[in-house]
PDB file of C-alpha atoms in Angstrom:
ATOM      1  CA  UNK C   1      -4.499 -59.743 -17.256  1.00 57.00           C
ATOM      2  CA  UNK C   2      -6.007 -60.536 -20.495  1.00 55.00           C
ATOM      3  CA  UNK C   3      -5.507 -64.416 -20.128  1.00 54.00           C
ATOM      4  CA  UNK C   4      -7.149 -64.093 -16.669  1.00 58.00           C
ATOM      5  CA  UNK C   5     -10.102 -62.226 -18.660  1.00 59.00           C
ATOM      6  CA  UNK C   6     -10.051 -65.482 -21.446  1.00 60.00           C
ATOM      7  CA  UNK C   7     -10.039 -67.558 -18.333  1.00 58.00           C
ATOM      8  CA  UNK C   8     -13.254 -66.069 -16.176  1.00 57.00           C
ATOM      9  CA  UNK C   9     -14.881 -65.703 -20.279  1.00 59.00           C
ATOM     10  CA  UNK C  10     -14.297 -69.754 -21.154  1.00 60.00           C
ATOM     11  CA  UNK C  11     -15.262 -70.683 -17.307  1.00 68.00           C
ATOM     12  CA  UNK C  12     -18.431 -68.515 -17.627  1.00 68.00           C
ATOM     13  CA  UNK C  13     -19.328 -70.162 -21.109  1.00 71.00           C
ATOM     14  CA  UNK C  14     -18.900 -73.471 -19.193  1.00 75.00           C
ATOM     15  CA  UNK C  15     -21.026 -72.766 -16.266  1.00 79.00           C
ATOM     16  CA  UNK C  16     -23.634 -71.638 -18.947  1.00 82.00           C
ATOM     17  CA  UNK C  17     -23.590 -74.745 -20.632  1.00 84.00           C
ATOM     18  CA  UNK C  18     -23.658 -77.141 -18.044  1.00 89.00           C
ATOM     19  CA  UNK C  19     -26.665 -75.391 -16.954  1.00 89.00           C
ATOM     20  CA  UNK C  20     -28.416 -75.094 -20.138  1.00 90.00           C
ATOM     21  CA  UNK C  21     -27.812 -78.901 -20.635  1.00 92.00           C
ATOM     22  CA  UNK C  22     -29.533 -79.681 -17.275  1.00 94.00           C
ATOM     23  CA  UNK C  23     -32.052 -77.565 -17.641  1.00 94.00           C
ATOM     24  CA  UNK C  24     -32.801 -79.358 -20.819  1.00 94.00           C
ATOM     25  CA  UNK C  25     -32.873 -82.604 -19.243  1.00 95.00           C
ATOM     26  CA  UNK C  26     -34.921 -81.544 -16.593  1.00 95.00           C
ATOM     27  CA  UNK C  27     -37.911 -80.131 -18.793  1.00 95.00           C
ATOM     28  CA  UNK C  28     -37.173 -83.885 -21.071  1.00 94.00           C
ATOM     29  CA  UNK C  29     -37.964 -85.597 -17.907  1.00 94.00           C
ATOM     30  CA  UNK C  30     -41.115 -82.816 -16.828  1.00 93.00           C
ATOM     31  CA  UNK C  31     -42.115 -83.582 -20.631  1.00 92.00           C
ATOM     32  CA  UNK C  32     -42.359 -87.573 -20.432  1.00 94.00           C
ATOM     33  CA  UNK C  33     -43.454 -87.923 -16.824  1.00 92.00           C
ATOM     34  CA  UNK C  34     -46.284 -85.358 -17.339  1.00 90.00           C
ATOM     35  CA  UNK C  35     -47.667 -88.076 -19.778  1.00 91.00           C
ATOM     36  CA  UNK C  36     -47.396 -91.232 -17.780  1.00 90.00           C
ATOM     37  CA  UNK C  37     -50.959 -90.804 -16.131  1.00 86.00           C
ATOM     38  CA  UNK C  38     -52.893 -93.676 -17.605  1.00 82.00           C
ATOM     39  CA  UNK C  39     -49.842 -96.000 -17.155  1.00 86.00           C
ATOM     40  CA  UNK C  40     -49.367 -95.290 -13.139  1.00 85.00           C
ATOM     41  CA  UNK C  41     -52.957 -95.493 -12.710  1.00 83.00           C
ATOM     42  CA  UNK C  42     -54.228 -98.038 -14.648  1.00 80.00           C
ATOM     43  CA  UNK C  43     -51.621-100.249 -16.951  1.00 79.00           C
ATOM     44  CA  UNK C  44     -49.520-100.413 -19.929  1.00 80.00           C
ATOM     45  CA  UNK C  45     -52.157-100.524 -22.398  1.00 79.00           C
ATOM     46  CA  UNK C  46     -52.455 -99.231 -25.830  1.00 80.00           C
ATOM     47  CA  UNK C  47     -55.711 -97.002 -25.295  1.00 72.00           C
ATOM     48  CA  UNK C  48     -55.793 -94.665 -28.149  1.00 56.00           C
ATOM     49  CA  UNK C  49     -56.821 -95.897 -32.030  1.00 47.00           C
ATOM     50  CA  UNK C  50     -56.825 -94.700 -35.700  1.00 46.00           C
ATOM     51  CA  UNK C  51     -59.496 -92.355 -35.462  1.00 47.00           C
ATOM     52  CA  UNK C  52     -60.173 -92.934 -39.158  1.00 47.00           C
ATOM     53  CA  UNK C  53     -60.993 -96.857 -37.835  1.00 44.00           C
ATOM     54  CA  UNK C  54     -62.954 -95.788 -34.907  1.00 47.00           C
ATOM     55  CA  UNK C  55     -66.136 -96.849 -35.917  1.00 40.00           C
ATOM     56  CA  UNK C  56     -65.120 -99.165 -38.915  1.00 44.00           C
ATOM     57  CA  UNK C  57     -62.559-101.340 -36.623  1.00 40.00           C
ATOM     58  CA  UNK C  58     -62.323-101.076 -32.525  1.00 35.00           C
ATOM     59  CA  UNK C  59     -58.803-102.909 -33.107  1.00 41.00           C
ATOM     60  CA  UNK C  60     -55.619-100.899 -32.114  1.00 74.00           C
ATOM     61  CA  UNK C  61     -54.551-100.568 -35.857  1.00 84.00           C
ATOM     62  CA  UNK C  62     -51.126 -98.901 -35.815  1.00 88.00           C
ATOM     63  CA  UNK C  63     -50.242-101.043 -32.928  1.00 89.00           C
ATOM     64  CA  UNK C  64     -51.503-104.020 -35.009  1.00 89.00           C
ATOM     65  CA  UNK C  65     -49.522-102.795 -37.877  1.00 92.00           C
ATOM     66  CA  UNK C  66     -46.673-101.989 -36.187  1.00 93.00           C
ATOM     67  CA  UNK C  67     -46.488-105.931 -34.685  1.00 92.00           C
ATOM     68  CA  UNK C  68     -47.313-107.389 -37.849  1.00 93.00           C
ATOM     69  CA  UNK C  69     -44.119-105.368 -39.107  1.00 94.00           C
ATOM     70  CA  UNK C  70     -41.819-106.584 -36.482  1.00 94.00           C
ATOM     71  CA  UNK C  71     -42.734-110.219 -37.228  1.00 93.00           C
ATOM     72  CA  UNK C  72     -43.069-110.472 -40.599  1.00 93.00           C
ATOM     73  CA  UNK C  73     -40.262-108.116 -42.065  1.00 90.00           C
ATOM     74  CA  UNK C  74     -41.209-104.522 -43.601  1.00 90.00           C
ATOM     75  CA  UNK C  75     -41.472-105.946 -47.228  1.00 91.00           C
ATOM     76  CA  UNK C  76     -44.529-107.961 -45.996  1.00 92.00           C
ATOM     77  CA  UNK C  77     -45.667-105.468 -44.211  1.00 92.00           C
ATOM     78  CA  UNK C  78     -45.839-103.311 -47.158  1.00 90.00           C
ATOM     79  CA  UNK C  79     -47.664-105.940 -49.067  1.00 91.00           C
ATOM     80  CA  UNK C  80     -50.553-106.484 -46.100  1.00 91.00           C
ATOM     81  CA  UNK C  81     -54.143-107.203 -47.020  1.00 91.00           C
ATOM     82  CA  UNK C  82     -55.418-106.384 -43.722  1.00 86.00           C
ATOM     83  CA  UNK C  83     -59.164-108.190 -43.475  1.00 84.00           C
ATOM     84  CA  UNK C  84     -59.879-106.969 -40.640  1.00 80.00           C
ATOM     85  CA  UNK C  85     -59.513-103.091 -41.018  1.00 80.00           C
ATOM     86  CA  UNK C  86     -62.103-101.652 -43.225  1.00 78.00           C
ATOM     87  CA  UNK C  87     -64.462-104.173 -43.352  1.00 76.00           C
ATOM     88  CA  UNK C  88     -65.828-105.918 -45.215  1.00 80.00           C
ATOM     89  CA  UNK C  89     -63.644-104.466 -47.735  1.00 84.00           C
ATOM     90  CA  UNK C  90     -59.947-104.994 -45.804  1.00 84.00           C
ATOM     91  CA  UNK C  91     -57.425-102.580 -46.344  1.00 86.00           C
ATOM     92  CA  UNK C  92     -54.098-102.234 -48.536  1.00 88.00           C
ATOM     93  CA  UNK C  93     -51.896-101.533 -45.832  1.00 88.00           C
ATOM     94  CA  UNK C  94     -49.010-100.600 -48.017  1.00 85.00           C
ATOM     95  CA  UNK C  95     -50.474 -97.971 -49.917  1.00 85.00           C
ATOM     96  CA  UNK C  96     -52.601 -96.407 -47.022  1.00 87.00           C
ATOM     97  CA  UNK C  97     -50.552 -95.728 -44.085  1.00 90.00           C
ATOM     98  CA  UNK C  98     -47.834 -93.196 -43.127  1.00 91.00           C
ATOM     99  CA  UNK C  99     -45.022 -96.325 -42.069  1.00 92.00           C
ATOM    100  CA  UNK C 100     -42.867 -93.674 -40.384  1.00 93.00           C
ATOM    101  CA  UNK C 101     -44.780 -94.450 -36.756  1.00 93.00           C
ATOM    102  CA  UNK C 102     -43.942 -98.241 -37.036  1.00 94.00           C
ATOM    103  CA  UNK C 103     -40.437 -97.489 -38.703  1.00 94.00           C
ATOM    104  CA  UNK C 104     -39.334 -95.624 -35.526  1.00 95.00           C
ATOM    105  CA  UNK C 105     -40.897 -98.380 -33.248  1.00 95.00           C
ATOM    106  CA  UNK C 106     -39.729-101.206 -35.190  1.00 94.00           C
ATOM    107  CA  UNK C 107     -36.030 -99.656 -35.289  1.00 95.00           C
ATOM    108  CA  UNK C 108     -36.215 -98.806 -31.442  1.00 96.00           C
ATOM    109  CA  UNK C 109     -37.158-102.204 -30.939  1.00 95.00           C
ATOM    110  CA  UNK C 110     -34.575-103.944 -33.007  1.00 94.00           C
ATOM    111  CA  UNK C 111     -31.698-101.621 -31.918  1.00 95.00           C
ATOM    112  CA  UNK C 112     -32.830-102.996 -28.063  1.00 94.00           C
ATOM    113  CA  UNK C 113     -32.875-106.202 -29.442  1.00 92.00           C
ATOM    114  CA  UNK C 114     -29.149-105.863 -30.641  1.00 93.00           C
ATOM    115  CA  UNK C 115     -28.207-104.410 -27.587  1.00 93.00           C
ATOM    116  CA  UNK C 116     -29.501-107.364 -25.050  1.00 92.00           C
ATOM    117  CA  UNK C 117     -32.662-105.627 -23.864  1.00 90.00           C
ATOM    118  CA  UNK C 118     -35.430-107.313 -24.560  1.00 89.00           C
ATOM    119  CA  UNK C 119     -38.942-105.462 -24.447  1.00 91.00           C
ATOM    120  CA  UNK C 120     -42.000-106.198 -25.692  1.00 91.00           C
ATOM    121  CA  UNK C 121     -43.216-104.110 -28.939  1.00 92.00           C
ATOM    122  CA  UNK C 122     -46.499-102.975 -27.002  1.00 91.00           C
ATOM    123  CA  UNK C 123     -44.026-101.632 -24.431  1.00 92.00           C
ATOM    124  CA  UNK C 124     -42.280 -99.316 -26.771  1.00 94.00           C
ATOM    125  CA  UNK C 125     -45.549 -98.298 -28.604  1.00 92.00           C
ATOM    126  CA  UNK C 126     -47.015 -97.332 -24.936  1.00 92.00           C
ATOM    127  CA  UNK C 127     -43.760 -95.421 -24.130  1.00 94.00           C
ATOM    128  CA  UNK C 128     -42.765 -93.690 -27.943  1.00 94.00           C
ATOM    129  CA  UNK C 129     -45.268 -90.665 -27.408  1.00 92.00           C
ATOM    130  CA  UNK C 130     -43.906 -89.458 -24.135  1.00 94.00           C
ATOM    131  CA  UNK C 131     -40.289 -89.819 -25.152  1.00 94.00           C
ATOM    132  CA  UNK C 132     -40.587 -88.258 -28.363  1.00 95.00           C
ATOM    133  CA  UNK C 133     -42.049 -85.402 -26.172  1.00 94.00           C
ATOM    134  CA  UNK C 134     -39.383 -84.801 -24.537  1.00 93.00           C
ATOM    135  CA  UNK C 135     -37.081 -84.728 -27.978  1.00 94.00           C
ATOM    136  CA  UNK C 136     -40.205 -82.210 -29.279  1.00 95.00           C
ATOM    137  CA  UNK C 137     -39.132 -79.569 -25.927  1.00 95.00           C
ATOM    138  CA  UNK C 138     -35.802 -80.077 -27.175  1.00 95.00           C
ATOM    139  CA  UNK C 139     -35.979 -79.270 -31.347  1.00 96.00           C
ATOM    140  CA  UNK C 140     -38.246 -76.475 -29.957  1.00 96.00           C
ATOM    141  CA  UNK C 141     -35.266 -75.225 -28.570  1.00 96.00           C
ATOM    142  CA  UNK C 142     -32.959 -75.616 -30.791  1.00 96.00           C
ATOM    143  CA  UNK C 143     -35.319 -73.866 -33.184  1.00 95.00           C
ATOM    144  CA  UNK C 144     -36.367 -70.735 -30.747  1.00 96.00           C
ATOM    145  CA  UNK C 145     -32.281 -70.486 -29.952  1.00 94.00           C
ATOM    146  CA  UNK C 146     -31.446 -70.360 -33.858  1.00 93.00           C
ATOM    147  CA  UNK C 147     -34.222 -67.474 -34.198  1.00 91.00           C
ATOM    148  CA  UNK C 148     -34.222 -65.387 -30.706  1.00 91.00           C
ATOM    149  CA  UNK C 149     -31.599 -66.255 -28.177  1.00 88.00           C
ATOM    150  CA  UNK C 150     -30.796 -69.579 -25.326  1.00 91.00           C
ATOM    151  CA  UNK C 151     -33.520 -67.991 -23.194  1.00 90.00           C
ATOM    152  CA  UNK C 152     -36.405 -67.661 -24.969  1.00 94.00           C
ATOM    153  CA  UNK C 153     -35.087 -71.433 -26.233  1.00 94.00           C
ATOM    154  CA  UNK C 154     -35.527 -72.767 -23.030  1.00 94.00           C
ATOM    155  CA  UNK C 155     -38.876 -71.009 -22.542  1.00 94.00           C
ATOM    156  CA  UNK C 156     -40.380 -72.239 -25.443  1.00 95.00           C
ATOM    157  CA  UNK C 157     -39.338 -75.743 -24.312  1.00 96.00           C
ATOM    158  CA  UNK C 158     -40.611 -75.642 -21.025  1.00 95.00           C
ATOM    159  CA  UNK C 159     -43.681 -74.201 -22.305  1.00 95.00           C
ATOM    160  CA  UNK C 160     -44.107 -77.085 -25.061  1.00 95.00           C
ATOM    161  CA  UNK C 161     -43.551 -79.976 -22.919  1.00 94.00           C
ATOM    162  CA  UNK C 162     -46.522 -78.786 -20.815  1.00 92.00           C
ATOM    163  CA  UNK C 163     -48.808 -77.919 -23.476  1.00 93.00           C
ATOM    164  CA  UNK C 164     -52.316 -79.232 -22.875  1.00 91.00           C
ATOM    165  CA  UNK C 165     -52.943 -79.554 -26.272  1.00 90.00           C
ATOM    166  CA  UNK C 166     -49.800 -81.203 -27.179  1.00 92.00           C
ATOM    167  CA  UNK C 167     -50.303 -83.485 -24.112  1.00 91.00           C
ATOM    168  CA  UNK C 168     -53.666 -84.551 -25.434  1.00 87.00           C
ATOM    169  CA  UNK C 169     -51.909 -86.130 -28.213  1.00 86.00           C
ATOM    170  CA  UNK C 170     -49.068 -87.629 -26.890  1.00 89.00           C
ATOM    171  CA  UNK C 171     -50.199 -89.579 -23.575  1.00 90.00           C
ATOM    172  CA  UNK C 172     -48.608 -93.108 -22.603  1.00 89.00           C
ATOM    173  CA  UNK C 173     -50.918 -95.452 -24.692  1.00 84.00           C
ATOM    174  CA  UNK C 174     -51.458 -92.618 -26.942  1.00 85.00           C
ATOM    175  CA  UNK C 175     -50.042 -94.345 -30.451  1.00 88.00           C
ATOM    176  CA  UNK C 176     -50.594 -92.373 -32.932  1.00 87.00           C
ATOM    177  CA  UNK C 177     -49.038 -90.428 -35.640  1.00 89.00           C
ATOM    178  CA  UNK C 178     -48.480 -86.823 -33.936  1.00 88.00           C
ATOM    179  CA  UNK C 179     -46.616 -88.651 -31.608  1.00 89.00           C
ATOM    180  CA  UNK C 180     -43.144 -88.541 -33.591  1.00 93.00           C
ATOM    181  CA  UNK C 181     -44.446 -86.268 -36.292  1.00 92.00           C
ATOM    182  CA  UNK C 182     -44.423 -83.053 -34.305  1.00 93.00           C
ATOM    183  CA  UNK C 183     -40.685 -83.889 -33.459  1.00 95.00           C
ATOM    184  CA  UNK C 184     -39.908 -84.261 -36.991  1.00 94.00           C
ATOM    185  CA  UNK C 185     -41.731 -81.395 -38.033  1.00 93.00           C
ATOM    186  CA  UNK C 186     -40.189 -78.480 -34.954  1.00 94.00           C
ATOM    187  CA  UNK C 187     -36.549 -80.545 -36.210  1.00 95.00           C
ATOM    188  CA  UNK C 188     -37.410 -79.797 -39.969  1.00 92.00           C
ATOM    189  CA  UNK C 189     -38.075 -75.865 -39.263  1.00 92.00           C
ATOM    190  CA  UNK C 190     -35.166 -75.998 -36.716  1.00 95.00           C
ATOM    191  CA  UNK C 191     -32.958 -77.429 -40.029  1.00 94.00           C
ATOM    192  CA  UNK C 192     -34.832 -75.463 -42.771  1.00 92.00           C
ATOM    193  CA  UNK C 193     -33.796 -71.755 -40.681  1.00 91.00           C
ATOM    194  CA  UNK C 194     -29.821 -73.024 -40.156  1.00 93.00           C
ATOM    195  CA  UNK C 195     -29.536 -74.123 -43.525  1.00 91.00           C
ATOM    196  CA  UNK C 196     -30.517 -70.643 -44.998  1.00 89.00           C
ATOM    197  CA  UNK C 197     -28.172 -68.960 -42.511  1.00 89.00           C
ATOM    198  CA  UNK C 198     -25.340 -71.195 -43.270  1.00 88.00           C
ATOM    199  CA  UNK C 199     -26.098 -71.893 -46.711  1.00 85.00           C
ATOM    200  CA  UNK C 200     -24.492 -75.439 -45.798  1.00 87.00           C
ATOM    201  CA  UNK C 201     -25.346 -78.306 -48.391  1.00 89.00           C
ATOM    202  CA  UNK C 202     -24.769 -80.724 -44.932  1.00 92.00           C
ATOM    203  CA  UNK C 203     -27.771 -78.724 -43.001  1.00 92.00           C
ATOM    204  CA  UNK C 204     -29.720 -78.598 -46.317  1.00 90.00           C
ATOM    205  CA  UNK C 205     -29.770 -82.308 -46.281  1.00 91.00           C
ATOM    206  CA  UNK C 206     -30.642 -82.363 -42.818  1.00 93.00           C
ATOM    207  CA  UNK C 207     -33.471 -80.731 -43.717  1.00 91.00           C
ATOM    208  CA  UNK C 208     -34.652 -83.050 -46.467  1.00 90.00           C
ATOM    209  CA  UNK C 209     -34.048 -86.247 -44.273  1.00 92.00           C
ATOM    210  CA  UNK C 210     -36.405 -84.597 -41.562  1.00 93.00           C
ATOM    211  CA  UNK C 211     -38.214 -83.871 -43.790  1.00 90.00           C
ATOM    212  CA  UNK C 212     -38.896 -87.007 -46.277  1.00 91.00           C
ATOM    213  CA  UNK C 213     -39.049 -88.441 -42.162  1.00 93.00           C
ATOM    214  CA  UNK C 214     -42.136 -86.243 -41.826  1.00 91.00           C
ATOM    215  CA  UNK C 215     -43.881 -87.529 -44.737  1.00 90.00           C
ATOM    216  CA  UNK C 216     -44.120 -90.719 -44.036  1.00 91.00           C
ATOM    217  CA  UNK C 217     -44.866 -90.511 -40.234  1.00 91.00           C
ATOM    218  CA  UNK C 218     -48.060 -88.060 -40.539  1.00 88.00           C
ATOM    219  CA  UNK C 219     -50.601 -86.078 -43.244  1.00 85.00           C
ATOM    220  CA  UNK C 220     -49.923 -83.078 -41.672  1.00 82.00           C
ATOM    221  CA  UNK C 221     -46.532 -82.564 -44.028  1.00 83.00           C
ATOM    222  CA  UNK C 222     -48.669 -79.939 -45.797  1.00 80.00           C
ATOM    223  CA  UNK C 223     -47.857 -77.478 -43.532  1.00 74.00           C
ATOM    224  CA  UNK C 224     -44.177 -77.814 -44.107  1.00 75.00           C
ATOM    225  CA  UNK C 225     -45.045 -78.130 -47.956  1.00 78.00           C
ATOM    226  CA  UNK C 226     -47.135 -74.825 -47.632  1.00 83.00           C
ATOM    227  CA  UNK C 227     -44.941 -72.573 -45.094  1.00 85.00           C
ATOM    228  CA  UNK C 228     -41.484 -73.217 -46.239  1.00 85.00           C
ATOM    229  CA  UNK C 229     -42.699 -72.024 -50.404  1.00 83.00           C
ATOM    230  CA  UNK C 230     -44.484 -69.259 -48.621  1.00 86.00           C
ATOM    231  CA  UNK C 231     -41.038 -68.024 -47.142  1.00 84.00           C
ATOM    232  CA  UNK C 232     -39.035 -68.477 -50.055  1.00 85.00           C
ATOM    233  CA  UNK C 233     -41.472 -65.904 -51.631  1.00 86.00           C
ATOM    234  CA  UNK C 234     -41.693 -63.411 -48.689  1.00 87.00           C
ATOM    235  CA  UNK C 235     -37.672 -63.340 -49.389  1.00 84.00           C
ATOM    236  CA  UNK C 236     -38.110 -62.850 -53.338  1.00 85.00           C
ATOM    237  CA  UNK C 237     -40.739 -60.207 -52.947  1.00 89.00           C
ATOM    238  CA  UNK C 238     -38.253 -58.236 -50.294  1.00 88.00           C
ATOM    239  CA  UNK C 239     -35.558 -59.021 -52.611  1.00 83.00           C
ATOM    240  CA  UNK C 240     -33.548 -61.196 -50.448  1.00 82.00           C
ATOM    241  CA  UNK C 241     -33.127 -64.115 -51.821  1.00 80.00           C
ATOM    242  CA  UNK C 242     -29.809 -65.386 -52.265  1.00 81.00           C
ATOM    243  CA  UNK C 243     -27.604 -68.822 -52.949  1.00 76.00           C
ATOM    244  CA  UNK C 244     -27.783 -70.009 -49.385  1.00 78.00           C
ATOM    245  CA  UNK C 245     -32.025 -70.066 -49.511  1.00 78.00           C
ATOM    246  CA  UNK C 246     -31.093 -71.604 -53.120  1.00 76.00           C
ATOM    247  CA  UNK C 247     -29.258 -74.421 -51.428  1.00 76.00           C
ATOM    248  CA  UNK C 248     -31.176 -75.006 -48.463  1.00 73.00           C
ATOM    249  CA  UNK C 249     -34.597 -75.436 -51.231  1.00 73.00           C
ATOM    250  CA  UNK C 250     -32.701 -77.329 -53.703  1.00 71.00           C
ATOM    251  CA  UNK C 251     -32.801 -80.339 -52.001  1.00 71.00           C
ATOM    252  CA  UNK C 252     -36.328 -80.512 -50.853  1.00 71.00           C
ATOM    253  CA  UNK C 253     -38.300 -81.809 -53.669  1.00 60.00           C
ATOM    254  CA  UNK C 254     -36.654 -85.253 -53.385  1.00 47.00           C
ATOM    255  CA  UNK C 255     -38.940 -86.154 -51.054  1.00 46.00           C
ATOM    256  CA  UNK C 256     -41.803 -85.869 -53.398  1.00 48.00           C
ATOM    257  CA  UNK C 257     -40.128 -89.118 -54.645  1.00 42.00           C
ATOM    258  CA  UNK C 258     -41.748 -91.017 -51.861  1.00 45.00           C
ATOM    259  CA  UNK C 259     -44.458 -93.144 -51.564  1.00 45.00           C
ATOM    260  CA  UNK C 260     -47.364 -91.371 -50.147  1.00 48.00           C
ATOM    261  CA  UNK C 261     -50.294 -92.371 -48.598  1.00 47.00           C
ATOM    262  CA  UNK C 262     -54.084 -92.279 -50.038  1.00 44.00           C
ATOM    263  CA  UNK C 263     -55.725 -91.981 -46.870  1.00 47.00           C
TER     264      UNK C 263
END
């Protein structure tokens, strides 16, 4: 009787699985297809630009930037004297850009590269936004789970995937820097909450790779700067800190090591 009860219990944890997974998958898909307007209707185009080069330089910058990358090697890159951003002055590309948006394109596109598949760089610039969407739905769950339950997970996912704000900044063409950084930044919470439950060194540096990820794909890093602090001292002043928060901080201020940008 009670390994018929261990039987139904494991079968029941299965079924819920299998059907968390695809529902997962199916608000991924919801997530990248609801951004693939411009493409279907019009083309493949990269139709979103460095706001801060709007009126300075109609060029696609970070598409620019992220081409000059995959040709010329990320050292060059780093060492660009772009003359035709900022003008007439040009622009240090090295020490004014977040690199983490061309990083992640330039790796997707040399990891297809390796593998036979040979795309175009525009191709994966037009695409990144939407599919990092569909990874956002998915750290938002991941997060929601860790702090409420699987339902409320899958909730928050659905409703993040279909956000009209979020949409609004990560449309096909759409090539910015809030396309990856919001991933980084739900996956650096998502870390930040495990490794104070766990106290686990191995979540804790999780959670300064995401991290040290989100400061070099986007400016908005302040807010993880700013909120994470902030709850370590909620905890002290309700007297609950303890060695697993000590841990899961301890390994965050590496990342002030990196270069950041001036912009």
């Amino acid at each position: 009787m009670e390994y018929q009860r261990r039987e139904n219990s494991a079968t029941s944890a299965g079924w819920k699985h299998l059907v968390t997974v695809t529902v997962l998958i199916l608000i991924w898909l919801v997530g990248f297809s609801s951004r693939l307007f411009s493409v279907i209707r019009f083309e493949s185009i990269i139709h979103e630009f460095d706001p801060c080069l709007r009126e300075l330089c109609p060029l696609r910058f970070n598409y620019r930037a992220t081409r000059y990358m995959v040709e010329n090697g990320f050292y060059k890159f780093l060492n660009w004297f772009d003359e035709r951003a900022w003008y007439p002055l040009g622009r240090i590309v090295g020490g004014t850009v977040y690199p983490g948006l061309m990083l992640t394109s330039g790796l997707i596109h040399h990891l297809l590269h390796k593998f036979n598949i040979p795309i175009h760089i525009r191709e994966i610039c037009v695409f990144l936004a939407p599919f990092f969407s569909g990874l956002t739905a998915i750290a938002t769950f991941l997060l929601t789970q860790e702090l409420w339950s699987q339902g409320a997970g899958l909730f928050a996912a659905a409703f993040i995937a279909i956000a009209p704000g979020y949409i609004s900044r990560s449309v096909a063409g759409s090539y910015d820097n809030e396309g990856v950084a919001i991933f980084a930044l739900q996956m650096t919470y998502f870390l930040w909450i495990r490794s104070v439950k766990t106290g686990s060194i191995f979540w804790a540096m999780l959670t300064a790779l995401f991290y040290a990820y989100m400061v070099s794909a986007w400016g908005g890093y302040v807010f993880i700067i700013n909120l994470i602090p902030l709850h370590v001292l909620v905890l002290l002043m309700m007297k609950r800190f303890n060695w697993r928060i000590y841990i899961g901080k301890v390994f965050l201020p590496a990342e002030k090591a990196l270069p950041q940008s001036s912009v």
